[in-house]
Coordinates of C-alpha atoms in Angstrom, one line a residue:
M1 CA 48.5 -60.7 19.0
N2 CA 46.9 -62.4 15.7
L3 CA 47.6 -66.5 16.1
Y4 CA 49.2 -65.9 12.4
E5 CA 52.5 -63.8 13.6
P6 CA 53.3 -66.4 16.4
A7 CA 52.6 -69.5 14.0
F8 CA 54.5 -67.7 11.0
R9 CA 57.7 -66.6 13.6
H10 CA 57.8 -69.8 15.3
V11 CA 56.8 -72.6 12.9
L12 CA 56.1 -71.2 9.0
Y13 CA 58.8 -69.0 8.9
P14 CA 61.6 -71.4 10.6
A15 CA 60.4 -74.0 8.0
Y16 CA 60.5 -72.6 5.1
E17 CA 64.1 -71.3 6.6
R18 CA 65.5 -75.2 6.5
L19 CA 64.1 -75.7 3.0
R20 CA 66.2 -72.8 2.2
G21 CA 69.4 -73.7 4.0
R22 CA 69.4 -70.5 5.6
R23 CA 70.1 -69.0 9.2
T24 CA 68.4 -65.7 9.1
L25 CA 66.1 -66.4 12.8
Q26 CA 69.5 -67.6 14.1
H27 CA 71.2 -64.4 12.8
L28 CA 68.4 -62.3 14.4
G29 CA 68.3 -63.9 17.6
E30 CA 72.1 -62.9 18.2
Y31 CA 70.8 -59.4 16.9
E32 CA 68.2 -59.0 19.5
A33 CA 70.6 -60.4 22.4
N34 CA 73.4 -57.5 21.1
Q35 CA 71.0 -55.0 21.0
W36 CA 70.9 -55.5 25.0
R37 CA 74.5 -55.3 25.5
S38 CA 76.2 -51.9 27.1
P39 CA 78.1 -49.5 24.8
E40 CA 81.0 -50.7 25.9
E41 CA 80.3 -54.4 25.0
I42 CA 79.0 -53.1 21.9
A43 CA 81.9 -51.4 20.7
A44 CA 84.3 -54.3 21.8
L45 CA 82.2 -56.5 19.7
Q46 CA 82.7 -54.5 16.5
W47 CA 86.0 -53.7 17.0
A48 CA 86.4 -57.7 16.9
K49 CA 84.8 -58.2 14.2
L50 CA 86.6 -54.9 12.4
K51 CA 89.6 -56.3 13.0
A52 CA 88.8 -59.4 11.7
L53 CA 87.5 -58.2 8.6
V54 CA 91.0 -55.9 7.8
E55 CA 92.6 -58.9 8.4
H56 CA 90.7 -60.9 5.9
C57 CA 90.4 -58.4 2.9
W58 CA 94.7 -58.3 3.5
R59 CA 94.9 -62.1 2.6
E60 CA 91.9 -62.3 0.1
V61 CA 91.0 -58.8 -1.8
P62 CA 93.8 -57.8 -3.8
Y63 CA 92.0 -54.1 -4.1
Y64 CA 92.5 -53.4 -0.1
R65 CA 96.2 -55.0 -0.2
T66 CA 97.7 -52.7 -2.9
R67 CA 96.0 -49.8 -1.7
W68 CA 96.9 -50.5 1.5
Q69 CA 100.6 -51.4 0.9
S70 CA 100.9 -47.8 -1.4
I71 CA 100.4 -46.3 2.3
G72 CA 103.0 -48.3 4.3
F73 CA 99.7 -49.9 6.4
E74 CA 99.3 -53.8 7.6
P75 CA 97.1 -55.1 9.6
G76 CA 99.5 -54.8 12.6
D77 CA 99.2 -51.3 12.8
L78 CA 95.2 -51.3 13.3
R79 CA 95.3 -50.2 16.9
S80 CA 92.2 -48.2 17.5
M81 CA 89.6 -46.5 15.5
R82 CA 92.0 -43.6 14.9
D83 CA 94.2 -45.9 13.0
Y84 CA 91.4 -47.0 10.8
A85 CA 90.2 -43.5 10.3
R86 CA 93.6 -42.8 8.3
L87 CA 92.8 -45.8 5.7
P88 CA 91.6 -44.3 2.3
V89 CA 87.5 -44.3 1.9
L90 CA 86.0 -46.4 -0.9
T91 CA 84.1 -44.7 -3.8
K92 CA 81.7 -45.5 -6.1
A93 CA 84.3 -44.6 -8.9
D94 CA 86.9 -46.7 -6.9
I95 CA 84.1 -49.7 -7.3
R96 CA 83.6 -49.4 -11.2
E97 CA 87.0 -49.6 -11.9
N98 CA 88.2 -52.4 -9.4
F99 CA 85.5 -54.1 -9.7
Q100 CA 87.2 -58.0 -9.8
G101 CA 89.8 -56.4 -7.8
L102 CA 87.7 -56.3 -4.5
H103 CA 86.1 -59.8 -4.8
A104 CA 87.8 -62.0 -2.0
R105 CA 89.6 -64.5 -4.0
S106 CA 87.8 -68.1 -2.2
L107 CA 84.6 -65.9 -2.1
A108 CA 84.4 -64.7 -5.5
R109 CA 82.2 -67.8 -7.4
Q110 CA 80.1 -68.0 -4.2
L111 CA 78.8 -64.3 -4.6
L112 CA 75.3 -63.2 -5.2
Y113 CA 74.6 -59.5 -7.1
K114 CA 72.8 -56.7 -6.8
A115 CA 72.6 -53.0 -8.0
T116 CA 71.8 -50.1 -6.4
G117 CA 68.8 -47.7 -7.4
G118 CA 71.4 -44.5 -8.2
S119 CA 70.0 -42.0 -5.8
T120 CA 72.7 -39.9 -6.2
G121 CA 72.8 -40.2 -10.0
E122 CA 75.0 -43.5 -10.5
P123 CA 74.0 -47.3 -10.3
L124 CA 76.0 -49.3 -8.8
H125 CA 76.2 -53.4 -9.2
F126 CA 78.0 -55.1 -6.0
G127 CA 78.3 -58.5 -5.2
Y128 CA 77.7 -60.0 -1.8
T129 CA 77.7 -63.3 0.2
R130 CA 74.7 -65.4 0.9
E131 CA 75.4 -65.2 4.6
S132 CA 76.0 -61.1 4.5
S133 CA 72.1 -61.8 3.0
E134 CA 70.8 -63.3 5.6
R135 CA 72.1 -61.3 8.2
R136 CA 70.9 -58.3 6.3
A137 CA 67.5 -59.6 6.6
A138 CA 67.9 -60.5 10.4
V139 CA 68.9 -56.8 11.2
M140 CA 65.9 -55.4 9.1
W141 CA 63.4 -57.6 10.8
R142 CA 65.4 -56.3 14.4
G143 CA 64.9 -52.9 13.7
Y144 CA 61.3 -53.3 12.1
G145 CA 60.9 -55.2 15.4
W146 CA 61.6 -51.3 17.8
T147 CA 58.5 -50.1 16.0
G148 CA 56.1 -53.1 16.0
A149 CA 56.5 -54.2 12.2
R150 CA 57.1 -57.9 13.4
M151 CA 57.2 -60.6 10.7
G152 CA 53.9 -62.1 10.3
R153 CA 51.8 -58.9 11.0
R154 CA 49.5 -57.6 8.2
S155 CA 51.6 -55.4 6.2
L156 CA 51.0 -53.4 3.4
F157 CA 53.8 -51.4 1.3
L158 CA 53.1 -48.3 -0.8
W159 CA 56.0 -49.0 -2.7
G160 CA 57.9 -49.1 -6.1
G161 CA 56.1 -51.4 -8.8
P162 CA 58.1 -53.8 -11.3
V163 CA 59.5 -52.2 -13.9
G164 CA 59.4 -54.1 -17.3
D165 CA 57.6 -57.1 -18.5
P166 CA 58.5 -60.2 -15.8
G167 CA 57.2 -63.4 -16.6
R168 CA 53.9 -64.9 -15.2
G169 CA 56.1 -67.6 -13.6
A170 CA 58.1 -64.7 -11.7
L171 CA 54.6 -62.7 -10.8
L172 CA 53.1 -66.0 -9.3
K173 CA 56.2 -66.5 -6.9
E174 CA 56.2 -63.3 -6.0
R175 CA 52.2 -62.8 -5.1
L176 CA 52.8 -66.3 -3.0
Y177 CA 55.7 -64.7 -1.2
H178 CA 53.7 -61.7 -0.4
A179 CA 50.9 -63.8 1.0
A180 CA 52.9 -66.1 3.2
F181 CA 54.7 -62.3 4.7
R182 CA 50.8 -61.1 5.3
R183 CA 51.7 -58.4 2.8
R184 CA 50.1 -56.6 -0.4
I185 CA 51.9 -54.3 -2.4
L186 CA 51.0 -50.7 -4.0
N187 CA 52.4 -49.5 -6.6
S188 CA 53.4 -45.6 -5.6
F189 CA 54.7 -44.4 -8.9
L190 CA 51.2 -44.8 -10.2
M191 CA 49.1 -42.5 -7.4
R192 CA 47.8 -39.5 -8.8
D193 CA 45.3 -36.9 -7.4
D194 CA 42.3 -38.6 -9.4
N195 CA 43.1 -42.2 -8.2
M196 CA 43.8 -41.2 -4.4
A197 CA 40.4 -43.2 -3.7
D198 CA 41.3 -45.5 -4.9
Y199 CA 44.7 -46.3 -2.9
A200 CA 42.4 -45.2 0.3
A201 CA 39.8 -48.2 -0.3
A202 CA 42.7 -50.8 -1.3
I203 CA 44.2 -49.7 2.1
A204 CA 40.9 -49.6 4.0
G205 CA 40.0 -53.0 2.7
Y206 CA 42.8 -55.0 3.3
R207 CA 43.1 -53.6 7.1
P208 CA 47.0 -53.7 7.3
E209 CA 48.4 -53.5 11.3
V210 CA 51.5 -51.9 9.6
I211 CA 52.6 -49.9 6.1
V212 CA 55.7 -49.4 4.9
A213 CA 55.8 -46.6 2.1
Y214 CA 58.2 -43.6 0.5
V215 CA 57.8 -40.9 2.6
D216 CA 56.4 -38.7 -0.1
P217 CA 53.0 -41.1 -1.2
I218 CA 52.2 -41.8 2.0
F219 CA 51.8 -38.2 3.5
R220 CA 49.9 -36.7 0.0
L221 CA 47.8 -39.9 0.5
S222 CA 47.0 -39.1 4.8
R223 CA 46.9 -34.9 3.6
W224 CA 44.1 -36.0 0.7
L225 CA 42.3 -38.6 3.4
L226 CA 42.3 -35.3 6.0
E227 CA 41.2 -32.7 3.2
H228 CA 38.2 -34.9 2.4
G229 CA 37.2 -35.9 6.4
R230 CA 38.7 -39.1 5.9
S231 CA 41.0 -41.3 8.2
I232 CA 41.9 -45.1 8.0
P233 CA 42.0 -46.7 11.4
G234 CA 43.4 -49.5 12.7
V235 CA 46.9 -49.1 11.2
A236 CA 49.4 -49.7 14.1
T237 CA 52.8 -48.6 12.5
V238 CA 54.1 -46.7 9.4
L239 CA 57.6 -47.0 8.1
G240 CA 58.9 -44.0 6.1
A241 CA 61.2 -44.9 3.8
A242 CA 63.4 -43.5 1.0
E243 CA 63.6 -40.1 2.4
A244 CA 63.8 -38.5 5.9
L245 CA 60.6 -38.2 7.6
H246 CA 59.4 -34.9 9.0
G247 CA 57.7 -33.8 12.2
Y248 CA 54.8 -32.3 9.8
Q249 CA 54.6 -34.9 7.7
R250 CA 54.5 -37.7 10.9
S251 CA 51.6 -35.0 12.3
V252 CA 49.7 -35.5 9.1
I253 CA 50.3 -39.4 8.6
E254 CA 49.3 -39.6 12.3
A255 CA 46.1 -37.9 12.1
A256 CA 45.1 -39.7 8.9
F257 CA 45.4 -43.4 10.4
P258 CA 44.5 -42.8 13.9
G259 CA 46.3 -44.7 16.7
A260 CA 49.5 -45.5 14.3
R261 CA 52.6 -43.9 15.5
A262 CA 54.9 -43.4 12.2
Y263 CA 58.5 -43.9 12.3
N264 CA 61.9 -42.9 10.8
T265 CA 64.4 -45.4 8.7
Y266 CA 67.3 -45.2 7.1
G267 CA 68.8 -47.2 4.6
C268 CA 70.9 -48.4 1.2
R269 CA 70.6 -51.2 -1.1
E270 CA 74.3 -51.6 -0.4
F271 CA 73.4 -52.3 3.2
M272 CA 69.7 -52.4 3.8
L273 CA 69.2 -51.0 7.2
I274 CA 71.3 -48.8 8.4
A275 CA 69.4 -46.9 11.6
C276 CA 65.4 -47.3 12.5
E277 CA 63.8 -45.3 15.1
A278 CA 62.5 -47.3 18.3
E279 CA 59.1 -46.9 20.3
D280 CA 60.9 -43.7 22.2
R281 CA 61.8 -42.0 18.7
D282 CA 64.7 -40.3 19.9
G283 CA 67.2 -40.3 17.0
L284 CA 67.7 -43.4 14.9
L285 CA 69.3 -46.8 16.6
S286 CA 72.2 -47.6 14.2
S287 CA 73.5 -51.3 13.8
A288 CA 76.8 -51.2 15.4
D289 CA 77.0 -54.6 15.8
H290 CA 76.3 -55.7 12.1
L291 CA 77.9 -52.1 10.3
V292 CA 80.7 -49.3 11.3
L293 CA 79.5 -45.7 10.9
E294 CA 82.1 -43.2 10.6
L295 CA 81.3 -39.0 10.3
L296 CA 83.7 -38.0 8.0
D297 CA 85.1 -34.2 8.9
P298 CA 82.4 -33.8 11.8
V299 CA 81.1 -30.0 12.3
R300 CA 79.2 -28.9 15.3
T301 CA 75.8 -28.5 14.6
E302 CA 73.2 -25.7 16.6
D303 CA 71.7 -28.5 18.3
G304 CA 74.9 -29.8 19.7
N305 CA 75.3 -32.9 17.7
E306 CA 77.8 -33.4 14.9
R307 CA 76.8 -33.6 11.3
G308 CA 79.2 -35.1 8.4
E309 CA 79.4 -37.4 5.4
L310 CA 79.0 -40.9 6.4
A311 CA 81.4 -43.7 5.5
I312 CA 79.7 -47.2 5.9
T313 CA 81.8 -50.4 6.6
D314 CA 79.7 -53.8 6.6
L315 CA 81.3 -56.2 9.2
H316 CA 79.6 -59.2 7.7
N317 CA 80.3 -59.1 3.6
M318 CA 83.4 -61.4 3.3
G319 CA 83.0 -61.6 -0.5
M320 CA 82.8 -58.2 -1.4
P321 CA 83.9 -56.4 1.3
F322 CA 83.0 -52.3 1.7
L323 CA 85.1 -50.6 3.9
R324 CA 85.0 -46.8 4.8
Y325 CA 82.0 -46.9 1.7
L326 CA 80.9 -43.3 0.4
N327 CA 77.2 -43.7 -0.2
G328 CA 76.8 -39.9 -0.9
D329 CA 74.4 -38.9 2.2
V330 CA 75.5 -36.7 5.0
V331 CA 73.9 -37.3 8.3
S332 CA 73.9 -35.7 12.3
R333 CA 74.5 -38.2 15.1
K334 CA 74.2 -37.9 18.7
T335 CA 76.6 -36.4 21.1
P336 CA 78.2 -38.2 22.9
W337 CA 78.2 -41.2 20.3
H338 CA 76.3 -43.5 22.7
A339 CA 73.6 -44.8 23.8
T340 CA 70.8 -43.0 25.4
G341 CA 68.6 -46.0 26.7
A342 CA 68.0 -49.2 27.3
R343 CA 69.8 -50.5 24.1
G344 CA 73.5 -50.4 24.0
L345 CA 73.3 -49.1 20.4
P346 CA 74.0 -45.5 19.1
R347 CA 71.7 -43.4 17.4
L348 CA 72.2 -41.3 15.0
S349 CA 69.4 -37.7 14.8
R350 CA 68.5 -37.6 11.8
I351 CA 69.5 -38.0 7.7
D352 CA 70.4 -34.7 5.9
G353 CA 70.6 -36.1 2.6
R354 CA 69.1 -37.7 -0.2
R355 CA 66.6 -34.9 -0.9
L356 CA 65.8 -35.6 -4.8
D357 CA 63.1 -33.1 -6.8
A358 CA 59.5 -34.7 -7.3
I359 CA 58.3 -34.6 -10.7
R360 CA 55.2 -34.0 -11.2
T361 CA 52.6 -34.8 -14.4
T362 CA 49.7 -33.7 -16.7
D363 CA 47.3 -35.8 -15.0
G364 CA 48.2 -34.7 -11.7
R365 CA 50.0 -37.5 -10.0
V366 CA 53.6 -36.1 -7.8
L367 CA 56.4 -38.7 -8.8
P368 CA 58.9 -39.5 -5.8
G369 CA 62.7 -39.0 -7.3
E370 CA 62.6 -42.5 -6.5
F371 CA 61.2 -43.8 -9.5
F372 CA 63.7 -42.8 -12.3
P373 CA 66.8 -45.0 -9.9
H374 CA 64.5 -47.6 -9.6
M375 CA 63.9 -47.7 -13.1
L376 CA 66.7 -47.2 -14.1
K377 CA 69.0 -49.1 -12.0
D378 CA 69.1 -52.6 -14.0
V379 CA 69.7 -51.1 -17.8
A380 CA 72.6 -52.0 -19.2
G381 CA 75.1 -49.1 -20.0
V382 CA 73.5 -46.3 -17.6
R383 CA 76.7 -45.1 -16.2
R384 CA 75.0 -41.8 -14.5
F385 CA 72.2 -40.0 -15.4
Q386 CA 69.7 -36.8 -14.6
V387 CA 66.1 -36.5 -15.4
V388 CA 64.9 -32.6 -16.1
Q389 CA 61.0 -31.3 -15.9
E390 CA 61.3 -28.0 -18.1
T391 CA 57.4 -28.0 -18.6
L392 CA 54.6 -30.5 -17.2
D393 CA 54.7 -32.6 -20.3
R394 CA 58.5 -31.7 -21.7
F395 CA 61.4 -33.6 -19.8
T396 CA 65.1 -34.0 -20.9
L397 CA 66.9 -37.5 -19.4
K398 CA 70.7 -37.0 -19.5
V399 CA 72.6 -40.3 -19.8
V400 CA 76.4 -41.1 -19.4
P401 CA 76.5 -44.0 -21.9
G402 CA 78.5 -46.7 -21.7
P403 CA 79.3 -49.1 -24.5
E404 CA 76.2 -51.1 -23.5
F405 CA 73.7 -48.6 -23.7
G406 CA 72.1 -49.3 -27.3
G407 CA 69.3 -48.5 -29.6
G408 CA 67.5 -51.7 -27.3
Q409 CA 68.4 -49.6 -23.9
E410 CA 66.5 -46.7 -25.1
A411 CA 63.5 -47.9 -26.2
Y412 CA 63.5 -49.4 -23.0
V413 CA 64.0 -46.6 -21.1
R414 CA 61.4 -44.5 -23.2
R415 CA 58.3 -47.4 -23.0
E416 CA 59.0 -47.6 -19.3
V417 CA 58.7 -43.9 -18.9
A418 CA 55.9 -43.0 -21.0
K419 CA 53.9 -46.2 -19.0
V420 CA 54.5 -43.3 -15.8
L421 CA 54.6 -40.3 -17.4
G422 CA 51.8 -40.5 -20.1
S423 CA 51.9 -40.9 -23.6
D424 CA 51.7 -37.3 -24.2
A425 CA 54.4 -36.7 -22.7
C426 CA 57.7 -35.4 -24.2
L427 CA 60.9 -37.1 -23.3
A428 CA 64.4 -36.0 -24.9
L429 CA 67.2 -38.9 -24.5
E430 CA 70.3 -37.0 -24.7
R431 CA 73.8 -38.9 -24.5
V432 CA 76.1 -36.7 -22.6
D433 CA 80.0 -37.0 -21.4
D434 CA 79.3 -35.8 -18.3
I435 CA 76.8 -34.2 -15.6
P436 CA 77.9 -31.1 -13.4
L437 CA 77.9 -31.2 -9.9
T438 CA 75.7 -28.9 -7.5
A439 CA 77.5 -26.1 -6.0
S440 CA 77.7 -28.4 -3.1
G441 CA 79.4 -31.4 -5.1
K442 CA 76.5 -33.6 -5.3
Y443 CA 74.6 -34.9 -8.1
R444 CA 70.8 -34.3 -8.3
V445 CA 68.9 -37.0 -9.8
T446 CA 66.1 -35.2 -11.0
V447 CA 65.8 -31.7 -11.4
S448 CA 62.5 -29.6 -11.3
R449 CA 62.0 -26.0 -13.3
L450 CA 58.6 -25.9 -12.3
Q451 CA 57.3 -23.3 -10.0

């Protein structure tokens, strides 16, 4: 362990937390203790938190009280998880149509807000409390710790870069923040075949102990390294994010970074980290002491596990509670649904959803499907969208516009797309009333017609 890591965890970060009046480390200590409880103890803890959340929503959140009353439900009727499973699910459409009604009355003025990247084609704004934000960060650090990616370790993120034109002050603040955490950001959206050597040199020169990356870019970089007879030693942990890490990708990544172990993570912007592989890499440990994960109408899979659409409840966002929220993902879980190791947290076996078509450019780059959700998430008036690649240089961006989407927003989108696709790319922007679903009932964010 380097000297900076314990100094950061026990001196620098606590001082920063006290200065900001935050309790992330206290929550982290709580979650780190929880993970060693028995499955029965964790289930009891989850149940107690869930009952308190339901009672809070009944008192404070108009949307839930009205909807539950319409089906004849009161908090006293909640006696088991079977009772909870009878409550209505929460969809993105429900949130848009009842945005203010989902705010807890006493906390509405204290909320912070974020926007999702819209990986299902529907960007979404949502509110959360300060405590919820701190707890999400704590859960993330606990999960990353299972893989060896502890705070204070020298880390590199092969990630989405900033969009728009952030001011100098914002850029300086971001640089200082990342420097304190000993991490560097490389923009994966600018990666292409003819600059892979620059990315490899940047990583080798920085000498990270941990790499956090979108799966497809780190896989392509790893394959390039091996094809050129190269490797980058010294990395201990590679965390794959934004899409599932498959076995064939894991083996290539670990060959390109000898000595490293690659891990699957699963999260979304609404909740941050939901589940993460640990040392044994036998499925993904889920944060059952922080979230409730349900599979709707699960079906048995060939490997004896269960598969179904995921409904998620955040047990600590009291300001704008998400109960039985459908994020659009399909997952598989271990059966029986309990822990198989020392930690008492239940496990998902794999993540089956969120497969986006990659976009290719004339200069040899392969953009991950996450680029467009990342770029469009903060554009006012984009209700839904879909990008169709017709040829290497011809693209159609379909937008279901809200009233805020005007000429300024369209110019911004064209400018940001041109930065990444190249000035020779032809972008047709179509305003449409709706975007059809696939046969499986999902939106496709990106559609490639290339062979």
